[in-house]
Amino acid sequence: MMPTPVISIQNISHYYGKGALKKQILFDINLEIYPGEIVIMTGPSGSGKTTLLSLIGGLRSVQEGNLKFLGQELSGATQEQLVGVRRNIGYIFQAHNLLGFLTARQNVQMAVELNEEIPQYEAVTKSQQILSSVGLGERINYYPENLSGGQKQRIAIARALVNSPALVLADEPTAALDKQSGRDVVELMQRLAKDQGTSILLVTHDNRILDIADRILEMEDGRLARDSQSIVQTDNC
Ligand code: ADP
Ligand code: MG
């Protein structure tokens, strides 16, 4: 029996603008992502990748179609329900979005404290542990400005994964990094996700990292144009 998909999307369409300016951006998207899958999404700029990611992440309301996160329908969900969903998702963006006035540890710790009612010393330990596992054990008390781009993105990964979310959404996380640092951060995401059973949906233009994916999707003009292995469509009867 198939496990419950982390994400199940049926006939999602999306529009920006109103009246005469209304423009369709996503066309009838169907997609399921399963626990532990690492899915890479590619496609030209403007093809709708970020829009789709923001719908999946509960950052934007569903207009048309159905979208379930761990079986919970997001179409028609209240803001409160969306906040609950966001707690189960880790986000990594192109810009690391760290807070400059907090140290590496404090940036990660803040994510722990937003999500759980745990004693502060445990939040500290948890943050230190995950920073060590991303290779920043010697840098936990550094401020972002004193770290390299790759190191900052590794803090962002630690922050996204520290609560062991069911899903990590990453929008061009290597775009600002050189080749080797880009490679390092995706391998790190891959390792942490496999350790925790987290699913990853990662948008990238970077062909050099495609091999970390279990599955590759391609967006084209708002449509899902290709899916390297649509496991749900396999008929083995
Ligand atoms: P991608 O991430 O693949 O580059 P996006 O989802 O960002 O694509 O954008 C898809 C299309 O929607 C583009 O034509 C873009 O200009 C348009 N778009 C994106 N965000 C908005 C917005 N907030 N309002 C209006 N149009 C938007
Ligand atoms: Mg984008």
Tab-separated table of N, CA, C and O in Angstrom, residues 34 36 40 47 65 73 113 211 217:
chain	number	residue	atom	x	y	z
A	34	TYR	N	5.919	11.864	-2.176
A	34	TYR	CA	5.848	10.874	-1.103
A	34	TYR	C	6.930	11.094	-0.051
A	34	TYR	O	7.950	11.725	-0.331
A	36	GLY	N	10.048	11.126	2.101
A	36	GLY	CA	11.447	10.828	1.828
A	36	GLY	C	11.905	11.094	0.410
A	36	GLY	O	13.097	10.986	0.121
A	40	ILE	N	13.429	17.362	-7.679
A	40	ILE	CA	13.969	18.617	-8.208
A	40	ILE	C	13.041	19.120	-9.295
A	40	ILE	O	12.597	18.348	-10.155
A	47	SER	N	8.116	30.366	-15.489
A	47	SER	CA	7.246	29.233	-15.821
A	47	SER	C	6.304	28.850	-14.677
A	47	SER	O	5.479	27.948	-14.823
A	65	GLY	N	-8.749	24.089	-7.678
A	65	GLY	CA	-8.177	22.758	-7.544
A	65	GLY	C	-8.008	22.388	-6.079
A	65	GLY	O	-8.449	23.110	-5.183
A	73	GLU	N	-6.651	19.130	3.572
A	73	GLU	CA	-6.975	19.972	2.421
A	73	GLU	C	-6.647	21.441	2.706
A	73	GLU	O	-7.070	21.990	3.715
A	113	GLU	N	12.250	27.492	18.914
A	113	GLU	CA	11.379	28.074	19.948
A	113	GLU	C	10.023	28.503	19.395
A	113	GLU	O	9.041	28.555	20.128
A	211	ASP	N	21.624	15.128	-10.163
A	211	ASP	CA	21.833	13.732	-9.768
A	211	ASP	C	21.455	13.426	-8.319
A	211	ASP	O	21.333	12.268	-7.955
A	217	LEU	N	11.161	17.045	-12.112
A	217	LEU	CA	9.967	17.613	-12.740
A	217	LEU	C	10.386	18.807	-13.582
A	217	LEU	O	11.338	19.499	-13.244
